[in-house]
Amino acid sequence: MSTDLQTHLGAFGRRLERRRPPLCPELELWLLGDSVDLESGCEELADGEAPPFWAFCWGSGQALARYILDHPERVRGRHVVDLGTGSGIVALAAARAGASEVIALDLDPQSRCAARRNAELNGLELQTAFRTPARWDLMLAADVLYETGLRNWVFGEARQRGPILLADPLRTGTPRVDLPELAHIPSLTFPDVDSPQKNVVLYEIPRRSR
Ligand SMILES: C[S@@+](CC[C@H](N)C(=O)[O-])C[C@H]1O[C@@H](n2cnc3c(N)ncnc32)[C@H](O)[C@@H]1O
């Protein structure tokens, strides 16, 4: 049992379970059980306290992780950063698929802790960070377009340093990405707390040629 993570679940409950996300059964994660009550959990959060995004495996994370596991050539031998790693599912898939270095990046220290615990659970290696490293070959980003500041940063970073492989769950109110689709993958959040959309679209944002 990952006790250092349990203490940060607050109103979301105190039990994490070892679970295999349906799209990526080859990976195991510490996640909440199916009985989690998202609404009450959010209502009881203190002002400014972030929900435990890392205790769910979001539909986008699963879809991008599946794509990487099925296309290991996209990451093999590369220095990879997973922006907004949450549970670390995408970073773990990159490590499993043969990336030479994987950095799981998240603002939330509990997410970074979860990514490390989940790496241990799967016998995989990754580093964690709260800011972007100076050097990377490929950025992975699942479900990070819901906030305008971060969205603008992602597209700016892609133009200057890309490429970025992006997974978007097509949330209502989020502007659509104006790029050709790389893949369209049916996927739900696990445990399923918020999946009004049943599909995730993957895009590649290329580095702008100079
Ligand atoms: C919806 S979750 C997605 C998690 C994971 N990528 C997945 O798909 O399962 C978004 C994550 O982005 C992180 N995040 C939000 N803003 C961020 C920022 N500016 N820099 C790094 N991480 C950020 C949150 O803490 C959260 O873990």
Short mmCIF file of C-alpha atoms and ligand atoms in Angstrom, two decimals:
data_model
loop_
_atom_site.label_atom_id
_atom_site.label_comp_id
_atom_site.label_asym_id
_atom_site.label_seq_id
_atom_site.Cartn_x
_atom_site.Cartn_y
_atom_site.Cartn_z
CA MET A 1 0.00 0.00 0.00
CA SER A 2 1.40 3.40 -0.94
CA THR A 3 0.86 5.18 2.40
CA ASP A 4 2.65 8.41 1.46
CA LEU A 5 0.03 8.95 -1.26
CA GLN A 6 -3.00 7.81 0.82
CA THR A 7 -2.63 10.75 3.21
CA HIS A 8 -3.22 13.24 0.38
CA LEU A 9 -6.56 11.87 -0.83
CA GLY A 10 -8.61 13.85 1.70
CA ALA A 11 -12.35 13.70 0.98
CA PHE A 12 -11.73 11.47 -2.03
CA GLY A 13 -11.21 8.56 0.35
CA ARG A 14 -8.20 6.93 1.86
CA ARG A 15 -7.80 3.85 -0.26
CA LEU A 16 -5.72 3.48 -3.35
CA GLU A 17 -5.82 0.19 -5.20
CA ARG A 18 -3.39 -1.41 -7.62
CA ARG A 19 -5.33 -1.21 -10.88
CA ARG A 20 -4.70 -1.95 -14.54
CA PRO A 21 -6.27 0.68 -16.87
CA PRO A 22 -8.44 -1.08 -19.50
CA LEU A 23 -6.55 0.34 -22.51
CA CYS A 24 -3.11 -0.36 -21.04
CA PRO A 25 -3.39 -3.58 -19.01
CA GLU A 26 0.37 -4.09 -19.25
CA LEU A 27 0.81 -1.21 -16.76
CA GLU A 28 -0.34 -1.18 -13.13
CA LEU A 29 -1.06 2.01 -11.18
CA TRP A 30 -2.07 3.15 -7.70
CA LEU A 31 -5.57 4.55 -8.40
CA LEU A 32 -8.87 5.18 -6.62
CA GLY A 33 -11.55 2.49 -6.69
CA ASP A 34 -14.79 2.69 -8.71
CA SER A 35 -16.86 3.94 -5.73
CA VAL A 36 -15.09 7.34 -5.62
CA ASP A 37 -17.51 10.29 -5.31
CA LEU A 38 -15.98 13.11 -7.35
CA GLU A 39 -18.65 15.68 -6.51
CA SER A 40 -18.42 15.38 -2.70
CA GLY A 41 -14.64 15.09 -2.95
CA CYS A 42 -14.41 18.39 -4.83
CA GLU A 43 -16.90 20.15 -2.51
CA GLU A 44 -14.75 19.30 0.49
CA LEU A 45 -11.49 20.56 -0.98
CA ALA A 46 -9.95 23.48 0.89
CA ASP A 47 -9.56 26.78 -1.02
CA GLY A 48 -6.77 26.44 -3.56
CA GLU A 49 -6.32 22.72 -2.89
CA ALA A 50 -5.89 20.71 -6.09
CA PRO A 51 -7.99 17.55 -6.56
CA PRO A 52 -5.85 14.38 -6.71
CA PHE A 53 -5.68 14.31 -10.53
CA TRP A 54 -2.93 11.69 -10.12
CA ALA A 55 -5.36 9.19 -8.52
CA PHE A 56 -7.29 8.82 -11.81
CA CYS A 57 -6.01 7.64 -15.16
CA TRP A 58 -7.58 10.14 -17.58
CA GLY A 59 -8.97 8.99 -20.89
CA SER A 60 -6.36 11.05 -22.74
CA GLY A 61 -3.50 9.62 -20.73
CA GLN A 62 -4.66 6.09 -21.48
CA ALA A 63 -5.11 6.83 -25.18
CA LEU A 64 -1.66 8.43 -25.58
CA ALA A 65 -0.03 5.66 -23.51
CA ARG A 66 -1.71 3.02 -25.74
CA TYR A 67 -0.48 4.82 -28.87
CA ILE A 68 3.09 4.90 -27.55
CA LEU A 69 3.02 1.23 -26.53
CA ASP A 70 1.78 0.35 -30.04
CA HIS A 71 4.30 2.70 -31.76
CA PRO A 72 7.48 2.37 -29.68
CA GLU A 73 9.53 3.82 -32.55
CA ARG A 74 8.06 7.24 -31.66
CA VAL A 75 10.00 7.33 -28.37
CA ARG A 76 12.74 4.70 -28.62
CA GLY A 77 16.16 6.16 -27.74
CA ARG A 78 14.74 9.65 -27.24
CA HIS A 79 14.74 12.10 -24.33
CA VAL A 80 11.08 12.42 -23.52
CA VAL A 81 9.14 14.80 -21.26
CA ASP A 82 5.56 14.06 -20.15
CA LEU A 83 3.89 17.40 -19.37
CA GLY A 84 1.13 17.25 -16.72
CA THR A 85 1.95 13.64 -15.91
CA GLY A 86 -0.79 13.02 -13.28
CA SER A 87 -0.45 9.33 -12.39
CA GLY A 88 2.48 9.05 -14.79
CA ILE A 89 0.69 6.71 -17.22
CA VAL A 90 2.13 8.34 -20.37
CA ALA A 91 5.64 8.60 -18.90
CA LEU A 92 5.49 4.92 -17.91
CA ALA A 93 4.43 3.92 -21.41
CA ALA A 94 7.38 5.88 -22.84
CA ALA A 95 9.79 4.17 -20.43
CA ARG A 96 8.32 0.75 -21.29
CA ALA A 97 8.59 1.53 -25.03
CA GLY A 98 12.32 2.25 -24.79
CA ALA A 99 12.79 6.02 -24.36
CA SER A 100 16.37 6.70 -23.26
CA GLU A 101 15.24 9.21 -20.62
CA VAL A 102 11.79 10.01 -19.29
CA ILE A 103 10.97 13.09 -17.23
CA ALA A 104 7.49 13.17 -15.68
CA LEU A 105 6.61 16.83 -15.21
CA ASP A 106 3.84 18.13 -12.96
CA LEU A 107 3.21 21.19 -10.80
CA ASP A 108 1.62 19.01 -8.11
CA PRO A 109 4.20 17.37 -5.80
CA GLN A 110 1.75 14.52 -5.05
CA SER A 111 1.54 13.77 -8.74
CA ARG A 112 5.33 13.56 -8.94
CA CYS A 113 5.29 11.21 -5.94
CA ALA A 114 2.56 9.08 -7.59
CA ALA A 115 4.54 8.87 -10.83
CA ARG A 116 7.59 7.63 -8.89
CA ARG A 117 5.53 5.05 -6.94
CA ASN A 118 3.88 3.86 -10.15
CA ALA A 119 7.28 3.55 -11.84
CA GLU A 120 8.46 1.36 -8.93
CA LEU A 121 5.33 -0.76 -9.23
CA ASN A 122 6.18 -1.49 -12.86
CA GLY A 123 9.94 -1.82 -12.47
CA LEU A 124 10.49 1.22 -14.72
CA GLU A 125 12.75 4.24 -14.40
CA LEU A 126 11.75 7.86 -14.71
CA GLN A 127 12.72 11.20 -13.24
CA THR A 128 10.26 13.78 -12.00
CA ALA A 129 10.40 17.58 -12.28
CA PHE A 130 8.19 20.64 -11.82
CA ARG A 131 9.66 22.65 -14.65
CA THR A 132 10.66 21.82 -18.21
CA PRO A 133 14.25 20.61 -18.61
CA ALA A 134 16.62 22.48 -20.92
CA ARG A 135 16.85 19.61 -23.37
CA TRP A 136 14.31 17.16 -24.74
CA ASP A 137 13.60 15.44 -28.07
CA LEU A 138 9.87 14.85 -27.72
CA MET A 139 7.21 16.23 -25.40
CA LEU A 140 4.09 14.19 -24.59
CA ALA A 141 1.02 15.98 -23.25
CA ALA A 142 -2.33 14.38 -22.37
CA ASP A 143 -5.33 16.47 -21.28
CA VAL A 144 -3.50 19.74 -20.63
CA LEU A 145 -5.45 22.11 -22.91
CA TYR A 146 -8.27 22.90 -20.44
CA GLU A 147 -6.56 26.03 -19.10
CA THR A 148 -5.77 28.92 -21.47
CA GLY A 149 -2.35 29.82 -20.02
CA LEU A 150 -1.05 26.27 -20.24
CA ARG A 151 -2.61 25.79 -23.65
CA ASN A 152 -0.82 28.85 -25.06
CA TRP A 153 2.43 27.73 -23.45
CA VAL A 154 2.11 24.27 -25.10
CA PHE A 155 1.66 25.71 -28.60
CA GLY A 156 4.46 28.26 -28.08
CA GLU A 157 6.82 25.56 -26.81
CA ALA A 158 5.94 23.29 -29.75
CA ARG A 159 6.75 26.04 -32.27
CA GLN A 160 10.13 26.76 -30.66
CA ARG A 161 11.28 23.34 -29.48
CA GLY A 162 8.73 20.72 -30.64
CA PRO A 163 7.56 18.22 -31.62
CA ILE A 164 4.79 17.53 -29.12
CA LEU A 165 2.45 14.53 -29.20
CA LEU A 166 -0.82 15.74 -27.77
CA ALA A 167 -3.97 13.92 -26.59
CA ASP A 168 -7.16 15.97 -26.32
CA PRO A 169 -10.43 14.63 -24.83
CA LEU A 170 -12.45 17.29 -26.72
CA ARG A 171 -13.80 18.88 -23.52
CA THR A 172 -16.80 21.15 -23.95
CA GLY A 173 -15.63 24.77 -23.98
CA THR A 174 -12.07 23.93 -25.02
CA PRO A 175 -11.19 25.27 -28.48
CA ARG A 176 -10.54 22.52 -31.03
CA VAL A 177 -6.96 21.93 -32.18
CA ASP A 178 -6.49 23.06 -35.78
CA LEU A 179 -4.21 20.23 -36.93
CA PRO A 180 -4.71 16.93 -38.80
CA GLU A 181 -5.67 14.03 -36.52
CA LEU A 182 -2.95 11.46 -35.88
CA ALA A 183 -5.37 8.98 -34.27
CA HIS A 184 -8.86 8.80 -32.83
CA ILE A 185 -9.09 6.47 -29.82
CA PRO A 186 -12.22 5.60 -27.79
CA SER A 187 -11.19 6.05 -24.16
CA LEU A 188 -12.73 6.76 -20.74
CA THR A 189 -11.26 8.09 -17.52
CA PHE A 190 -10.49 5.29 -15.05
CA PRO A 191 -12.20 5.20 -12.58
CA ASP A 192 -14.79 6.91 -14.73
CA VAL A 193 -15.70 10.22 -13.08
CA ASP A 194 -15.92 12.67 -15.94
CA SER A 195 -16.16 11.17 -19.39
CA PRO A 196 -18.89 13.14 -21.18
CA GLN A 197 -16.90 12.48 -24.36
CA LYS A 198 -15.98 8.95 -25.27
CA ASN A 199 -13.20 9.72 -27.72
CA VAL A 200 -9.72 11.15 -27.51
CA VAL A 201 -7.96 12.69 -30.49
CA LEU A 202 -4.18 12.58 -30.87
CA TYR A 203 -2.24 15.27 -32.72
CA GLU A 204 1.38 15.93 -33.48
CA ILE A 205 2.36 19.57 -33.17
CA PRO A 206 5.47 19.87 -35.31
CA ARG A 207 8.34 22.20 -34.63
CA ARG A 208 8.00 25.14 -36.97
CA SER A 209 10.68 24.89 -39.67
CA ARG A 210 13.25 27.69 -39.58
C1 LIG B 1 -6.28 16.18 -16.30
S1 LIG B 1 -4.74 15.80 -15.57
C2 LIG B 1 -4.03 14.73 -16.82
C3 LIG B 1 -3.03 13.78 -16.22
C4 LIG B 1 -2.39 12.78 -17.21
N1 LIG B 1 -1.70 13.49 -18.28
C5 LIG B 1 -3.43 11.85 -17.80
O1 LIG B 1 -3.90 12.13 -18.93
O2 LIG B 1 -3.81 10.85 -17.14
C6 LIG B 1 -3.79 17.32 -15.81
C7 LIG B 1 -2.45 17.34 -15.05
O3 LIG B 1 -1.71 18.51 -15.45
C8 LIG B 1 -1.07 19.07 -14.30
N2 LIG B 1 -0.79 20.47 -14.59
C9 LIG B 1 -1.66 21.51 -14.68
N3 LIG B 1 -1.01 22.65 -14.99
C10 LIG B 1 0.30 22.34 -15.11
C11 LIG B 1 1.48 23.09 -15.44
N4 LIG B 1 1.43 24.41 -15.69
N5 LIG B 1 2.66 22.45 -15.49
C12 LIG B 1 2.73 21.11 -15.22
N6 LIG B 1 1.65 20.35 -14.91
C13 LIG B 1 0.46 20.95 -14.86
C14 LIG B 1 -2.07 18.81 -13.18
O4 LIG B 1 -1.45 18.87 -11.90
C15 LIG B 1 -2.58 17.41 -13.53
O5 LIG B 1 -1.79 16.40 -12.93
#
